Amino acid sequence: MSAENKWKPEGEEEEEEDDEVDDTAYKSAKDAVLFAIDISPSMLTPPPRADSKKADTDSPASAALKCAYTLMQQRIISNPNDMMGILLYGTEQSKFRDEDSSHSGRAYPHCYLLADLDIPAAEDVKALKTLVEDEEEFNELLQPSAETISMANVLFCANQIFTTKASNFASRRLFVVTDNDNPHEANKAFRSAAAVRAKDLYDLGVIIELFPISKPGAGFDRSKFYDDIIYNASPTDPEAPAPISGAAKPSSTGDGITLLNSLLSSINSKAVAKRALFSNLPLELGPGFKISVKGYIIFKRQEPKRSCYVWLSGEKVQIATGTSTQHADDSARVVEKGEIRKAYKFGGEQITFSPDEIASLRHFGDPGIRIIGFKPMSMLPIFANLRPSTFIYPSEEDYVGSTRVFAALHRKLLKDQKMGLVWFIARKNAAPVIAALVPGDEKLSDEGDQLIPAGLWLIPLPYADDIRQNPETTLIRAPEELIDMTRIIIQRLQLPNAEFKPEKYPNPALQWHYRILQALALEEDLPEKPEDKTLPRYRQIDKRVGEYVKDWGRELEAQSQAYLEENRSTTALAKRPASSAKDGGEPSKRAKTTNDSGVIRDEEMKGYFEKNTIGKLTVPLLRGWMQEKGLSTAGKKSDFVERVEGWFEKKKKKKK
């Protein structure tokens, strides 16, 4: 990759007008996930029965299969190019591939490939759903083996699956679900063989993700076995932050949070592969003092996949791809790309630019982040965040020692509650951004899972051109009694721990869209209405603050009436035009500010200019006056104000 393109996402073509980071490649990289589910007597043991409606009835193995089924449902629509597979190990039966069934049992004993690694089709989802819901078929297939299972053999089987089915995928991950924290307690040879096979997977570019399940009355100790085979760093991105999940805990009584929900939460947090948005971007702390960092999207608005046109007249349905050409108006001939120049309208004329001129106009330096100063965190206003922030993390590839310097900067900013102000160019041809470099501490869930890693955040700040004038409003301050009553209501309606947790509120429009598609694809009954967890819980609200809200309403009405009585005379006078006191004449009339055509008069506009208050005029008034003077009316209100002021400035110079 050339030096000028080293900060571009891989496989992306050059774009002339890419003024911000394009995350297309970030989102579209293919991902392959293989579930490896342990089938042992303890994994097949359901929790004790309970009378609670929230009773947990799923065995760990059943919960893991339901979790894989749920993830497959999600990905078949949201990520149609991703692969998924399910490998059961520890089963009495052995099966690798249908075509190799004659000797697959000898090659990988007690490994059952339930679903080969492939892009899931609707039939695969139906088959997995049948297995999950049919207890007889479930019990027949999931018979645990009495023999010891070699984890080295399981990992070698996974290696073979990834090599043959997803050899060129950017992201390949093995999800291991088990409750056995030491499968080879008394066999060092098996432990060593498993570590070798795990290293082979790591060298192949496969990340092993462990989803441990704690047994009732006992925890899950990673250090006994899995610390030797789980590499926390990604082989393709060693510096990426790698959170470690806590063990899912089945309820000893069947009450409370189910094992399925616990597993789903843990797996969903890692369902999206980590990929750098930009790689090895220099972060300049001072002249000649640079480290390298990578940028990641942690928060990204999710939208339904774009629809496409399909051709139904062939043997199978094919996606139709469109092409576009440009034609000359006079001759209808095809216009080649080299014949076209970019143009901008300025002063009523078209100003054209060559590609080289456009490139030079857009070039503000090489991509990078340069610290230009530090400020207290209290100076960062809440409205300053224009676009989604970017999480940055150190990289050792270009500058050795970047991690130490980055960690020292992060700790210092956190300790002193400071932020950095930086000049940020994300990639070639990108517009420069002034951003705040904000330190962020690690955030963990109640179960100890990492929700947000520790690091630095780049928050784009607005320029002067991005800030609009506040509307002119007359504020009426509420009485202290009303404020006190409002404070009580707000305090009683606070969220648990006074914290908003977005993972509890799926986007109802997005989920409804996917639910309809899923029902049509799997030939299920269409749902009657969407599940919307954002709807207010009116009964709970009424129970908590119902009487307080009624009292507040009565107080508001009383205060409103008192205010109107107090200001009635003033309001009436303000609405009536003042009468002339001289000679008992007629009420004085206000001078007209516009002429007969509705355009503001020059004298009035000059007065606004001298008082520097042209910005208070409305856009229609400014546009009408500018059209009368032959000025361009293209652009925003700020452009109008600048042109009007320029017109008066020129007039003043001519008089001199």
XYZ file of C-alpha atoms in Angstrom:
656
model
C 0.000 0.000 0.000
C 1.378 3.422 -0.927
C 2.190 6.007 1.710
C -0.669 8.265 0.627
C -3.211 5.463 0.993
C -1.954 3.817 4.189
C -4.734 5.381 6.264
C -7.529 4.214 3.957
C -9.715 1.205 4.823
C -8.459 -1.791 2.866
C -10.014 -2.401 -0.537
C -11.530 1.063 -0.901
C -11.048 3.111 -4.057
C -9.888 6.721 -4.046
C -12.646 9.299 -3.728
C -12.124 12.928 -4.536
C -14.729 14.382 -2.221
C -14.546 12.270 0.877
C -14.676 14.970 3.512
C -15.196 12.645 6.457
C -14.268 9.140 7.506
C -16.074 6.551 5.406
C -16.939 3.468 7.439
C -18.260 1.391 4.523
C -15.322 -0.991 4.592
C -15.513 -1.071 8.363
C -19.094 -2.303 8.276
C -18.930 -4.569 5.208
C -15.920 -6.743 6.076
C -16.976 -10.409 6.170
C -17.141 -12.256 9.463
C -17.232 -16.001 10.168
C -18.386 -17.299 13.565
C -18.218 -20.962 14.621
C -19.929 -22.013 17.862
C -18.192 -24.852 19.742
C -20.636 -26.066 22.415
C -19.601 -28.525 25.100
C -22.019 -31.473 25.484
C -21.377 -32.939 28.921
C -23.716 -34.248 31.644
C -23.442 -30.967 33.577
C -24.166 -28.922 30.422
C -27.343 -31.003 29.875
C -28.605 -30.686 33.450
C -31.504 -28.203 33.768
C -31.860 -26.088 36.916
C -34.212 -27.172 39.711
C -37.873 -26.515 39.112
C -39.403 -23.396 40.628
C -42.853 -21.829 40.874
C -41.705 -18.427 39.621
C -42.936 -17.208 36.231
C -39.361 -16.172 35.471
C -38.091 -19.663 36.192
C -34.996 -20.720 34.260
C -35.828 -24.029 32.570
C -33.008 -24.202 30.009
C -29.991 -26.415 30.489
C -26.685 -24.720 29.607
C -26.450 -26.684 26.333
C -30.036 -25.784 25.394
C -29.427 -22.127 26.240
C -26.282 -22.126 24.070
C -28.170 -23.598 21.087
C -31.004 -21.100 21.516
C -28.398 -18.361 21.654
C -26.857 -19.588 18.383
C -30.354 -19.744 16.873
C -31.082 -16.153 17.921
C -27.770 -14.903 16.537
C -28.401 -16.768 13.272
C -31.819 -15.120 13.006
C -30.268 -11.694 13.458
C -27.409 -12.211 11.032
C -29.348 -13.792 8.200
C -30.892 -10.358 7.628
C -28.590 -7.761 9.162
C -25.324 -9.358 7.938
C -26.280 -11.504 4.922
C -22.642 -12.106 3.868
C -21.458 -13.441 7.233
C -20.958 -17.143 7.912
C -22.095 -19.144 10.924
C -21.590 -22.744 12.001
C -22.248 -24.932 15.053
C -19.870 -27.652 16.286
C -20.905 -29.866 19.210
C -18.088 -31.622 21.059
C -18.282 -34.343 23.670
C -21.185 -36.112 21.926
C -21.526 -39.883 21.649
C -22.091 -39.532 17.888
C -19.414 -38.199 15.545
C -20.008 -36.312 12.309
C -17.777 -33.954 10.381
C -19.033 -33.530 6.840
C -21.708 -35.427 4.967
C -19.337 -36.394 2.199
C -16.762 -37.697 4.688
C -19.183 -39.552 6.935
C -17.429 -42.885 6.321
C -14.278 -41.844 8.143
C -15.206 -38.583 9.869
C -15.737 -40.374 13.175
C -12.139 -41.585 13.164
C -10.711 -38.178 12.195
C -12.567 -36.147 14.841
C -14.096 -38.492 17.421
C -16.963 -37.124 19.531
C -17.208 -33.969 17.396
C -20.583 -33.429 15.746
C -20.803 -30.703 13.075
C -24.433 -29.704 13.510
C -24.284 -26.837 10.978
C -21.319 -26.406 8.668
C -19.719 -22.971 8.462
C -21.619 -21.210 5.696
C -23.911 -18.280 4.956
C -27.078 -19.360 6.802
C -30.169 -19.941 4.716
C -33.781 -19.993 5.874
C -33.681 -23.818 5.907
C -30.744 -23.789 8.335
C -32.641 -21.526 10.726
C -35.720 -23.771 10.510
C -33.653 -26.918 11.201
C -32.005 -25.353 14.229
C -35.372 -24.101 15.494
C -36.802 -27.628 15.213
C -33.901 -29.048 17.222
C -34.278 -26.409 19.921
C -38.036 -26.885 20.243
C -38.265 -30.691 19.755
C -37.251 -32.211 23.086
C -37.170 -35.787 21.731
C -34.808 -34.940 18.861
C -32.724 -32.803 21.212
C -32.247 -35.659 23.701
C -31.519 -38.194 20.965
C -28.772 -36.129 19.355
C -27.162 -34.635 22.441
C -25.960 -37.792 24.158
C -22.724 -37.116 26.084
C -19.754 -39.394 25.545
C -18.295 -41.435 28.392
C -14.772 -40.990 26.997
C -12.418 -38.068 27.634
C -12.610 -35.422 24.909
C -9.364 -33.975 23.572
C -9.591 -30.191 23.284
C -6.671 -30.347 20.834
C -8.873 -32.441 18.546
C -11.749 -29.971 18.888
C -9.472 -27.031 18.013
C -7.947 -28.945 15.078
C -11.458 -29.687 13.794
C -12.280 -25.945 14.019
C -9.017 -25.168 12.197
C -10.037 -27.480 9.363
C -13.488 -25.867 9.114
C -12.111 -22.299 8.953
C -9.392 -23.264 6.452
C -11.777 -24.916 4.011
C -14.831 -22.671 4.349
C -13.613 -19.156 5.252
C -9.990 -18.972 4.184
C -10.141 -15.358 2.957
C -12.445 -13.810 5.545
C -11.204 -10.699 7.345
C -12.666 -11.848 10.667
C -12.857 -15.465 11.894
C -13.913 -16.296 15.426
C -14.486 -19.424 17.479
C -17.090 -19.088 20.264
C -16.439 -21.758 22.929
C -19.347 -22.351 25.357
C -18.518 -24.622 28.304
C -18.821 -25.028 32.070
C -15.644 -27.103 32.440
C -12.750 -24.865 33.474
C -10.178 -27.700 33.471
C -10.919 -30.383 30.835
C -7.423 -31.935 31.109
C -6.698 -31.696 34.806
C -4.560 -34.853 35.018
C -3.084 -34.988 31.504
C -0.268 -32.551 30.731
C 0.212 -33.974 27.241
C -3.382 -33.110 26.304
C -2.924 -29.607 27.769
C 0.230 -29.022 25.710
C -1.408 -30.354 22.533
C -4.397 -28.035 23.038
C -2.074 -25.038 23.508
C -0.296 -25.898 20.233
C -3.598 -26.180 18.341
C -4.771 -22.877 19.834
C -1.545 -21.207 18.640
C -2.179 -22.643 15.154
C -5.617 -21.020 15.143
C -4.145 -17.723 16.299
C -1.519 -17.833 13.534
C -4.312 -18.546 11.059
C -6.056 -15.343 12.164
C -8.826 -16.979 14.212
C -9.843 -15.388 17.520
C -11.036 -17.748 20.257
C -13.751 -16.197 22.404
C -14.625 -18.024 25.634
C -18.150 -17.914 27.063
C -17.814 -19.669 30.430
C -20.753 -20.892 32.480
C -20.386 -21.154 36.242
C -21.672 -24.301 37.882
C -24.037 -23.846 40.850
C -21.934 -23.352 43.953
C -18.673 -22.990 42.016
C -17.059 -20.347 39.857
C -15.156 -20.638 36.587
C -11.369 -20.328 36.935
C -9.776 -19.391 33.599
C -6.266 -19.796 34.934
C -6.625 -23.584 35.250
C -6.671 -24.184 31.490
C -8.091 -21.489 29.217
C -5.523 -18.770 29.910
C -3.064 -20.957 27.990
C -5.196 -21.172 24.846
C -7.106 -17.867 24.807
C -5.193 -14.944 23.288
C -6.743 -11.652 24.385
C -5.380 -9.775 21.359
C -6.604 -10.113 17.808
C -4.016 -11.677 15.454
C -4.852 -9.117 12.778
C -5.037 -6.221 15.245
C -2.860 -7.008 18.301
C -3.347 -3.573 19.857
C -7.149 -3.681 19.793
C -8.806 -3.491 23.216
C -9.896 -7.010 24.183
C -12.585 -7.177 26.874
C -12.936 -10.357 28.918
C -16.424 -11.621 29.689
C -17.414 -12.790 33.116
C -18.885 -16.238 33.542
C -22.596 -16.660 32.902
C -24.295 -17.903 36.065
C -27.294 -20.236 35.958
C -29.709 -19.664 38.803
C -29.563 -22.254 41.566
C -33.304 -21.938 42.124
C -34.486 -21.122 38.636
C -35.397 -17.540 39.562
C -34.111 -14.203 38.326
C -32.082 -13.598 35.168
C -32.084 -16.697 32.989
C -28.944 -18.336 31.709
C -30.156 -17.738 28.153
C -30.390 -13.973 28.710
C -26.988 -13.960 30.365
C -25.410 -15.821 27.440
C -27.232 -13.668 24.875
C -25.989 -10.503 26.549
C -22.426 -11.805 26.620
C -22.417 -13.052 23.027
C -24.205 -10.003 21.597
C -21.496 -7.806 23.115
C -18.959 -9.646 20.958
C -21.176 -10.431 17.975
C -19.712 -7.586 15.920
C -16.089 -8.121 14.991
C -13.556 -5.487 16.022
C -12.054 -3.724 13.009
C -10.036 -0.537 12.945
C -11.658 2.440 11.222
C -8.207 3.875 10.544
C -4.851 2.286 11.278
C -1.492 3.631 12.450
C -2.437 7.296 12.332
C 0.310 9.491 13.848
C -0.619 11.304 17.073
C 1.757 14.274 17.465
C 2.228 15.412 21.059
C 4.920 17.951 20.180
C 7.428 18.806 17.430
C 9.144 15.545 16.475
C 7.298 13.574 19.189
C 4.804 11.158 17.636
C 3.097 7.893 18.494
C 0.750 5.810 16.347
C -2.906 5.067 17.125
C -5.846 3.215 15.631
C -9.449 4.409 15.543
C -12.565 2.376 16.226
C -16.296 2.988 15.983
C -17.833 2.048 19.332
C -21.232 3.662 18.769
C -22.830 3.582 15.331
C -26.425 4.189 14.339
C -27.869 0.999 12.856
C -30.275 1.196 9.936
C -32.056 -1.437 7.842
C -30.014 -2.843 4.997
C -30.638 -1.148 1.662
C -33.162 -2.856 -0.535
C -32.092 -4.072 -3.973
C -33.691 -4.904 -7.309
C -33.785 -8.557 -8.347
C -34.294 -10.306 -11.698
C -36.874 -13.099 -11.502
C -36.944 -14.310 -15.120
C -33.859 -16.542 -14.924
C -33.372 -20.016 -13.484
C -32.688 -18.462 -10.080
C -33.213 -15.052 -8.533
C -30.307 -12.694 -9.261
C -29.520 -9.230 -7.966
C -29.731 -6.611 -10.704
C -26.805 -4.173 -10.807
C -27.368 -0.732 -12.288
C -25.050 1.445 -14.363
C -25.313 5.132 -15.227
C -23.995 7.150 -18.156
C -24.073 10.881 -18.944
C -25.244 12.236 -22.304
C -24.865 15.596 -24.019
C -28.160 17.500 -24.382
C -27.576 18.640 -27.947
C -26.314 15.412 -29.576
C -27.282 12.719 -27.039
C -23.760 11.284 -27.332
C -22.172 9.596 -24.312
C -19.928 12.006 -22.408
C -16.679 10.469 -21.164
C -15.451 11.089 -17.636
C -12.359 12.941 -18.857
C -14.526 15.529 -20.610
C -16.242 16.630 -17.402
C -14.935 19.271 -15.006
C -16.271 20.193 -11.619
C -17.845 23.626 -11.283
C -19.101 25.826 -8.446
C -21.580 28.674 -8.855
C -20.164 31.997 -7.665
C -21.700 35.414 -8.315
C -24.023 33.982 -10.952
C -21.163 32.357 -12.905
C -19.899 28.778 -13.133
C -16.285 28.563 -11.960
C -14.665 25.335 -13.215
C -11.756 23.425 -11.682
C -9.502 20.700 -12.998
C -9.031 17.495 -10.927
C -5.573 18.706 -9.826
C -6.983 22.048 -8.724
C -9.749 20.306 -6.772
C -7.166 18.064 -5.085
C -4.995 21.048 -4.123
C -8.029 22.898 -2.737
C -8.860 19.939 -0.528
C -5.349 19.202 0.692
C -4.704 20.428 4.228
C -1.779 18.156 5.014
C -1.160 14.476 5.631
C -3.570 12.483 7.800
C -2.808 12.685 11.495
C -3.777 13.988 14.922
C -1.850 16.965 16.318
C -2.341 18.178 19.891
C -2.496 21.991 19.955
C -3.273 22.510 23.647
C -5.106 21.382 26.765
C -8.208 22.708 28.523
C -10.270 21.738 31.604
C -13.030 19.202 30.907
C -15.530 21.708 32.309
C -14.999 23.869 29.213
C -16.414 21.201 26.879
C -20.091 22.127 26.331
C -22.636 19.368 25.936
C -23.778 20.715 22.547
C -20.298 20.573 21.030
C -20.553 16.988 19.736
C -21.347 17.299 16.029
C -20.725 13.732 14.852
C -20.159 10.308 16.440
C -16.970 10.180 18.458
C -14.057 7.901 17.532
C -12.337 5.687 20.096
C -8.540 5.619 19.687
C -6.087 3.075 21.015
C -2.281 2.841 20.707
C -0.461 0.854 18.038
C 3.188 -0.238 18.125
C 3.613 -0.796 14.380
C 5.095 2.580 13.355
C 6.429 3.890 16.676
C 7.716 1.490 19.327
C 6.736 2.668 22.801
C 3.429 4.185 21.686
C 1.488 2.183 24.290
C 3.505 3.565 27.224
C 3.220 7.158 26.054
C -0.495 6.733 25.319
C -1.122 5.214 28.766
C 0.759 8.041 30.495
C -1.228 10.671 28.560
C -4.498 8.882 29.345
C -3.773 8.651 33.094
C -2.631 12.290 33.308
C -5.725 13.618 31.544
C -7.988 11.494 33.752
C -6.231 12.572 36.941
C -6.287 16.304 36.151
C -9.717 16.263 34.451
C -8.243 17.812 31.319
C -8.957 17.361 27.629
C -6.720 17.871 24.647
C -7.578 20.129 21.718
C -6.391 18.511 18.488
C -6.177 19.165 14.755
C -7.505 15.963 13.168
C -7.329 14.821 9.537
C -8.742 11.300 9.321
C -7.553 10.419 5.818
C -6.354 11.848 2.560
C -8.765 14.444 1.106
C -10.651 14.669 4.406
C -11.544 18.098 5.744
C -9.609 19.056 8.887
C -11.507 18.837 12.165
C -10.909 20.557 15.466
C -11.649 17.876 18.053
C -11.545 17.334 21.785
C -9.330 14.474 22.969
C -11.297 13.229 25.985
C -10.041 10.522 28.367
C -12.443 7.708 29.163
C -12.227 5.207 31.994
C -13.175 1.550 31.710
C -16.832 0.748 32.405
C -17.945 -2.673 33.609
C -21.383 -4.240 33.902
C -22.797 -5.558 37.156
C -21.498 -8.998 36.167
C -17.987 -7.695 35.568
C -18.145 -7.698 31.748
C -16.434 -4.825 30.022
C -18.948 -2.442 28.466
C -16.610 0.341 27.347
C -12.802 0.011 27.250
C -10.413 2.553 28.718
C -8.871 4.901 26.175
C -9.181 8.284 24.499
C -12.125 9.617 22.512
C -11.991 12.061 19.591
C -15.070 14.308 19.739
C -15.453 16.639 16.696
C -16.074 20.243 17.763
C -18.063 22.850 15.809
C -16.449 25.715 13.901
C -17.843 29.244 14.087
C -19.747 28.579 10.829
C -21.547 25.619 12.408
C -23.080 27.587 15.289
C -26.425 29.235 14.597
C -27.916 32.201 16.407
C -30.286 31.521 19.258
C -33.908 32.520 18.637
C -35.103 35.627 20.422
C -37.358 34.428 23.221
C -38.782 35.919 26.379
C -38.196 33.572 29.284
C -40.467 33.472 32.297
C -38.855 31.981 35.374
C -41.057 29.572 37.291
C -41.768 30.300 40.969
C -39.668 28.468 43.548
C -42.688 26.469 44.793
C -43.220 24.996 41.317
C -39.503 24.248 40.911
C -39.420 22.377 44.228
C -42.427 20.260 43.240
C -40.850 19.473 39.857
C -37.625 18.397 41.579
C -39.514 15.796 43.635
C -41.145 14.314 40.509
C -37.830 14.068 38.646
C -36.082 12.439 41.597
C -38.795 9.793 41.943
C -38.674 8.985 38.196
C -34.921 8.458 37.962
C -33.616 5.356 36.171
C -31.915 2.666 38.294
C -28.525 3.987 39.449
C -29.433 7.195 37.571
C -27.941 5.659 34.418
C -29.345 5.116 30.929
C -28.384 1.699 29.534
C -28.951 1.610 25.765
C -28.600 -2.188 25.607
C -32.002 -2.419 27.315
C -33.802 -0.476 24.576
C -33.617 -2.001 21.074
C -34.631 0.288 18.225
C -38.339 -0.633 17.779
C -38.475 0.419 14.112
C -35.361 -1.618 13.262
C -36.528 -4.688 15.210
C -39.992 -4.526 13.615
C -38.416 -4.352 10.153
C -36.261 -7.424 10.835
C -39.127 -9.292 12.503
C -41.340 -8.899 9.423
C -38.510 -10.019 7.116
C -37.806 -12.994 9.350
C -41.454 -14.048 9.394
C -41.681 -13.871 5.606
C -38.376 -15.703 5.071
C -39.146 -18.497 7.556
C -42.843 -18.718 6.601
C -43.949 -17.813 10.119
C -47.094 -16.012 11.219
C -46.793 -12.264 10.866
C -46.644 -10.518 14.246
C -49.540 -8.253 15.143
C -47.594 -5.359 16.629
C -43.966 -4.436 17.327
C -42.368 -4.833 20.723
C -41.477 -1.314 21.801
C -39.487 -1.130 25.046
C -39.239 2.659 24.769
C -42.929 3.144 25.581
C -43.460 4.730 29.010
C -44.649 2.409 31.751
C -47.692 4.430 32.679
C -48.805 2.269 35.614
C -45.418 2.521 37.314
C -45.285 6.260 36.629
C -48.755 6.733 38.113
C -47.832 4.613 41.135
C -44.663 6.595 41.800
C -45.680 10.176 41.043
C -49.391 10.179 40.159
C -50.466 12.311 43.118
C -47.383 14.523 42.853
C -48.171 15.272 39.180
C -51.790 16.196 40.063
C -50.580 18.545 42.806
C -48.042 19.997 40.383
C -50.766 20.617 37.804
C -52.953 22.427 40.319
C -50.017 24.558 41.477
C -49.129 25.387 37.848
C -52.678 26.524 37.161
C -52.707 28.712 40.283
C -49.323 30.262 39.491
C -50.359 30.847 35.874
C -53.527 32.684 36.921
C -51.578 34.789 39.414
C -49.038 35.730 36.743
C -51.749 36.726 34.266
C -53.530 38.875 36.870
C -50.277 40.580 37.790
C -49.266 41.321 34.188
C -52.704 41.923 32.648
C -52.428 45.716 32.585
C -48.916 45.608 31.124
C -49.970 43.117 28.456
C -52.975 45.231 27.447
C -50.839 48.350 27.096
C -48.264 46.538 25.022
C -50.907 45.428 22.544
C -52.392 48.943 22.067
C -50.578 51.558 19.921
C -49.675 54.689 21.876
C -51.791 57.796 21.103
C -50.215 61.107 20.124
C -50.338 63.629 22.992
C -49.873 66.659 20.758
C -53.030 68.652 19.824
C -55.199 65.579 20.516
C -54.174 64.245 17.114
C -54.563 60.700 15.786
C -52.327 57.926 17.095
C -48.863 58.067 15.586
C -48.196 55.446 12.951
C -44.974 53.495 12.704
C -42.905 54.267 9.610
C -43.113 51.598 6.941
C -39.982 49.453 6.736
C -40.841 48.010 3.308
C -41.826 49.567 -0.024
C -44.909 48.694 -2.022
C -43.333 45.492 -3.388
C -42.644 44.189 0.117
C -38.865 44.816 -0.043
C -37.160 46.485 2.929
C -36.172 50.134 2.289
C -32.522 51.127 1.877
C -32.683 53.580 4.801
C -33.956 50.857 7.121
C -31.325 48.385 5.928
C -28.614 51.035 6.420
C -29.797 51.502 9.987
C -29.456 47.786 10.645
C -25.974 47.887 9.084
C -24.807 50.759 11.287
C -26.140 48.988 14.391
C -24.558 45.683 13.263
C -27.934 43.921 13.573
C -28.507 42.731 9.988
C -28.459 39.172 11.308
C -31.757 39.815 13.117
C -33.648 40.219 9.820
C -35.473 37.250 8.365
C -34.187 35.388 5.313
C -37.136 36.464 3.045
C -36.457 40.161 3.825
C -32.736 39.747 3.140
C -33.355 37.795 -0.069
C -35.846 40.342 -1.432
C -33.473 43.258 -0.782
C -30.510 41.386 -2.310
C -32.480 40.476 -5.451
C -33.382 44.149 -5.924
C -29.662 45.039 -5.718
C -28.601 42.227 -8.076
C -26.709 40.300 -5.379
C -26.447 36.505 -5.361
C -28.988 34.756 -3.119
C -27.184 31.402 -2.958
C -26.084 29.955 0.354
C -27.146 30.276 3.979
C -28.300 33.245 6.037
C -24.725 33.943 7.156
C -23.766 34.331 3.476
C -26.636 36.805 2.975
C -25.503 38.918 5.931
C -21.919 38.953 4.638
C -22.994 40.104 1.144
C -25.254 42.853 2.497
C -22.493 44.154 4.756
C -20.057 43.998 1.832
C -22.444 46.070 -0.303
C -22.567 48.858 2.289
C -18.787 48.690 2.834
C -18.173 49.241 -0.885
C -20.638 52.130 -0.894
C -18.789 53.786 2.007
C -15.449 53.430 0.193
C -16.832 55.054 -2.973
C -18.044 58.087 -0.985
C -14.548 58.588 0.438
